[in-house]
Coordinates of C-alpha atoms in Angstrom, one line a residue:
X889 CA -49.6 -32.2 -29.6
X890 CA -48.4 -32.4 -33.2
X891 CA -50.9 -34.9 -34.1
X892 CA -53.9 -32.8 -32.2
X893 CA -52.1 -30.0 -34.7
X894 CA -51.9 -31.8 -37.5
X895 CA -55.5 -32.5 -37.3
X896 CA -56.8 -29.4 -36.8
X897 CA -54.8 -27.8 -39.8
X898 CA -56.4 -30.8 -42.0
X899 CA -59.9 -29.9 -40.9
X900 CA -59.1 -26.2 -41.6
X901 CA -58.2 -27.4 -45.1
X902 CA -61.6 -28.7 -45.6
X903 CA -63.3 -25.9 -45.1
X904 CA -61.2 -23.9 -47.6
X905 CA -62.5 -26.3 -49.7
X906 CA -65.9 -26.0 -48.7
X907 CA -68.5 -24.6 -51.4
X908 CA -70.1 -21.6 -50.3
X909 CA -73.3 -22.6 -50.1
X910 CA -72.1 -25.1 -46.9
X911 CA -69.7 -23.1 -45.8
X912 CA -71.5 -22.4 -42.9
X913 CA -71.6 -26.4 -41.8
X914 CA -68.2 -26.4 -42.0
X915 CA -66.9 -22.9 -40.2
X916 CA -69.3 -24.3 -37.4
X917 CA -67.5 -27.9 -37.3
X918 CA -63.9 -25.6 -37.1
X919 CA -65.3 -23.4 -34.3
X920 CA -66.3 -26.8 -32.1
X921 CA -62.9 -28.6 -33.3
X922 CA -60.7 -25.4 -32.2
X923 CA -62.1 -25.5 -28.5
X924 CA -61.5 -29.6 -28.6
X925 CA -57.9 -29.1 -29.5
X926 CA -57.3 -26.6 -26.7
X927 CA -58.6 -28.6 -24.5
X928 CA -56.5 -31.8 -25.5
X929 CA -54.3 -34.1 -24.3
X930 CA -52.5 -36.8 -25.9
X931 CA -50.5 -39.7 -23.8
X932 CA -47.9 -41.4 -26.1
X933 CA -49.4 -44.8 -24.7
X934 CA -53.3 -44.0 -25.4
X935 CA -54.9 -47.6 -25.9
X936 CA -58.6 -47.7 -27.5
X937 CA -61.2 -49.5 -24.9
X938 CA -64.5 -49.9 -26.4
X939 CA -66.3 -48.2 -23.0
X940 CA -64.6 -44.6 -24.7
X941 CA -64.2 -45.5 -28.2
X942 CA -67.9 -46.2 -29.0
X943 CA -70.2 -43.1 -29.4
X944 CA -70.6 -40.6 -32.6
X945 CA -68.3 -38.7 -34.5
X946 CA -68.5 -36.2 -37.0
X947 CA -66.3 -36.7 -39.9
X948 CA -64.9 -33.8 -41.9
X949 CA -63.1 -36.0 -45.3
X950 CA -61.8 -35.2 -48.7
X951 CA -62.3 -37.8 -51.7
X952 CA -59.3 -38.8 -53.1
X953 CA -60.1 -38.4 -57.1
X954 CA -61.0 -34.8 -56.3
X955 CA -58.7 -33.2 -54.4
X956 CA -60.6 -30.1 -54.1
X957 CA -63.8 -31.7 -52.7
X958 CA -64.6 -32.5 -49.2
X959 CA -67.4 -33.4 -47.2
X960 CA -69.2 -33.7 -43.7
X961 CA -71.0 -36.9 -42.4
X962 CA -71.1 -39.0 -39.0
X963 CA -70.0 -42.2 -38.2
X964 CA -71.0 -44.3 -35.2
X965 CA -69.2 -46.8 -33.9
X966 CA -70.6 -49.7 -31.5
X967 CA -68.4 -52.3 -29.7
X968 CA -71.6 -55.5 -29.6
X969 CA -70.5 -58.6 -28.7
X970 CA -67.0 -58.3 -29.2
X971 CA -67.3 -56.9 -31.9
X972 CA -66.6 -53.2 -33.6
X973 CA -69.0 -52.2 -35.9
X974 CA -69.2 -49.0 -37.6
X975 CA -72.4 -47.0 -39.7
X976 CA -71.6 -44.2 -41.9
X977 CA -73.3 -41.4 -43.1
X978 CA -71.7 -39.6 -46.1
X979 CA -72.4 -38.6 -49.6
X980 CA -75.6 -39.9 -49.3
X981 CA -74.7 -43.1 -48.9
X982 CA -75.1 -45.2 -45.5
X983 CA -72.0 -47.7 -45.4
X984 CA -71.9 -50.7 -42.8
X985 CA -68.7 -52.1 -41.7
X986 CA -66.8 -54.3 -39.1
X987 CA -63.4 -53.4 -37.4
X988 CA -61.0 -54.9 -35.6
X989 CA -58.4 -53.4 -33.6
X990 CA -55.2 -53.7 -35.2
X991 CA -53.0 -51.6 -32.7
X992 CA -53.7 -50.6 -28.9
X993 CA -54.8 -46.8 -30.8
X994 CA -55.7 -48.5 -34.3
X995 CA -59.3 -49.4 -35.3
X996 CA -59.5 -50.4 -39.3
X997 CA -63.0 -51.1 -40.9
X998 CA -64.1 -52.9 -43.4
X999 CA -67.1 -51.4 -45.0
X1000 CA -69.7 -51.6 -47.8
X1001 CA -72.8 -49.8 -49.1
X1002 CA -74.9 -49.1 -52.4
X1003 CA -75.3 -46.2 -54.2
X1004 CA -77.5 -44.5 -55.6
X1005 CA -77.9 -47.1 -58.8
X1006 CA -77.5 -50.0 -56.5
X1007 CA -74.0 -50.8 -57.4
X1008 CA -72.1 -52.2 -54.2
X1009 CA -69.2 -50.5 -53.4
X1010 CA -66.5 -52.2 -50.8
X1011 CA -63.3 -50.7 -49.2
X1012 CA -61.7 -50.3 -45.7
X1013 CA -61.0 -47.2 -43.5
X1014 CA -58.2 -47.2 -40.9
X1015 CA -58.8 -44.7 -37.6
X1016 CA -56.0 -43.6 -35.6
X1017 CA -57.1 -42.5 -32.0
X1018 CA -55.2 -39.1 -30.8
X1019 CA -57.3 -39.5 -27.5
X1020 CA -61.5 -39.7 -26.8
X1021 CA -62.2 -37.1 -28.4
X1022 CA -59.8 -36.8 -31.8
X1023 CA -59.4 -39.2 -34.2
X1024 CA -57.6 -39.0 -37.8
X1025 CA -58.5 -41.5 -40.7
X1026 CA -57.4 -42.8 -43.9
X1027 CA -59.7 -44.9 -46.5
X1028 CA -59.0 -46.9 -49.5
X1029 CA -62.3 -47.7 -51.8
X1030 CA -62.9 -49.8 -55.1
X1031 CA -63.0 -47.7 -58.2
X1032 CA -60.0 -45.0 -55.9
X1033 CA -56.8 -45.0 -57.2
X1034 CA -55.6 -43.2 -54.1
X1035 CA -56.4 -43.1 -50.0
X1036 CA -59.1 -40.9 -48.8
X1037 CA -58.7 -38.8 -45.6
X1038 CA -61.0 -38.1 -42.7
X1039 CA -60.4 -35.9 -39.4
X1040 CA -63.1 -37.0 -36.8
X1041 CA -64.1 -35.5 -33.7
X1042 CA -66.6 -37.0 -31.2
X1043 CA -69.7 -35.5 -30.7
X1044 CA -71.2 -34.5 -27.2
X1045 CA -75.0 -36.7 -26.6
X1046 CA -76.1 -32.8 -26.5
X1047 CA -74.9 -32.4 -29.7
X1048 CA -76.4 -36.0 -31.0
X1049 CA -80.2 -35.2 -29.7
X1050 CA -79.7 -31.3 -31.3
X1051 CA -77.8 -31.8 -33.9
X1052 CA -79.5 -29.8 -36.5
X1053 CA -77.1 -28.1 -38.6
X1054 CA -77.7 -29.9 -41.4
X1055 CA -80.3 -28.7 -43.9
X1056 CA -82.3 -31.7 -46.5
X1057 CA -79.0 -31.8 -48.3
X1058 CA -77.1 -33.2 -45.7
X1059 CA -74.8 -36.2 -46.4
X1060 CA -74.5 -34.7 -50.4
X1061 CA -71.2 -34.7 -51.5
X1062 CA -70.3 -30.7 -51.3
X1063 CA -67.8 -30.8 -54.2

């Protein structure tokens, strides 16, 4: 249970952090996480199978040059071929990666995109699986001097065909 904790705490953090203008996206993303964690289980021997570990998540993260910032995005991973592969959607940015799994709980990504002025920007992301449903990540990116975090939870498929929380600024950077 302490790493169910431990991620729920983080995600409260984040929305501390939240600007006020989106703190609304982020109280919601709380409120869904706090009935996840109740309903929780973690097995000390939880192994990742890609029939489980594939689907949708929403990501609540925090930049490591700001510490004060955070933001809210999805990632989806797919298991094709034999292969993990992961699309994010963040800071208004849409990075591609491939994973391996480096532990029976342990996915790690590496990932690339552009940004805004076309520069390509490269890194990897590690993803600890609590269980199906909770998942807590760390990140390392060109141009970072320090790790970034990410608490993910996975999202419902009601929640992926209604997800409409998100007004025309989604994906922006909130800090």
């Amino acid at each position: 249970m302490k790493e169910i904790r431990n991620w729920l705490v983080n995600s409260k953090r984040l929305v501390d952090k939240a600007l006020a203008n989106y703190k609304a996206l982020f109280v919601n993303e709380l409120e869904v996480r706090k009935v996840v964690a109740e309903r929780s289980k973690i097995t000390s021997d939880f192994k990742i199978m890609p029939n489980h570990a594939k689907g949708t998540y929403k990501i609540m993260g925090q930049n490591p040059d700001v510490k004060d910032s955070c933001y809210i995005g999805i990632l989806e991973i797919e298991y094709v071929e034999g292969q993990w592969q992961g699309v994010w959607e963040v800071s208004g940015n849409t990075h591609y990666g491939f994973g391996m799994q480096v532990a029976p709980n342990i996915l790690v990504f590496s990932f690339s995109y552009l940004d805004t002025e076309e520069n390509v920007h490269a890194g990897m992301a590690s993803y600890t699986f609590v269980n199906d449903n909770i998942v807590r990540g760390e990140w390392i990116e060109d141009g970072y001097p320090d790790r970034g975090i990410e608490e993910l939870r996975k999202m419902s498929a009601d929640e992926i065909n209604d997800d409409n929380i998100f007004d025309e600024n989604y994906g922006f950077s909130l800090n």
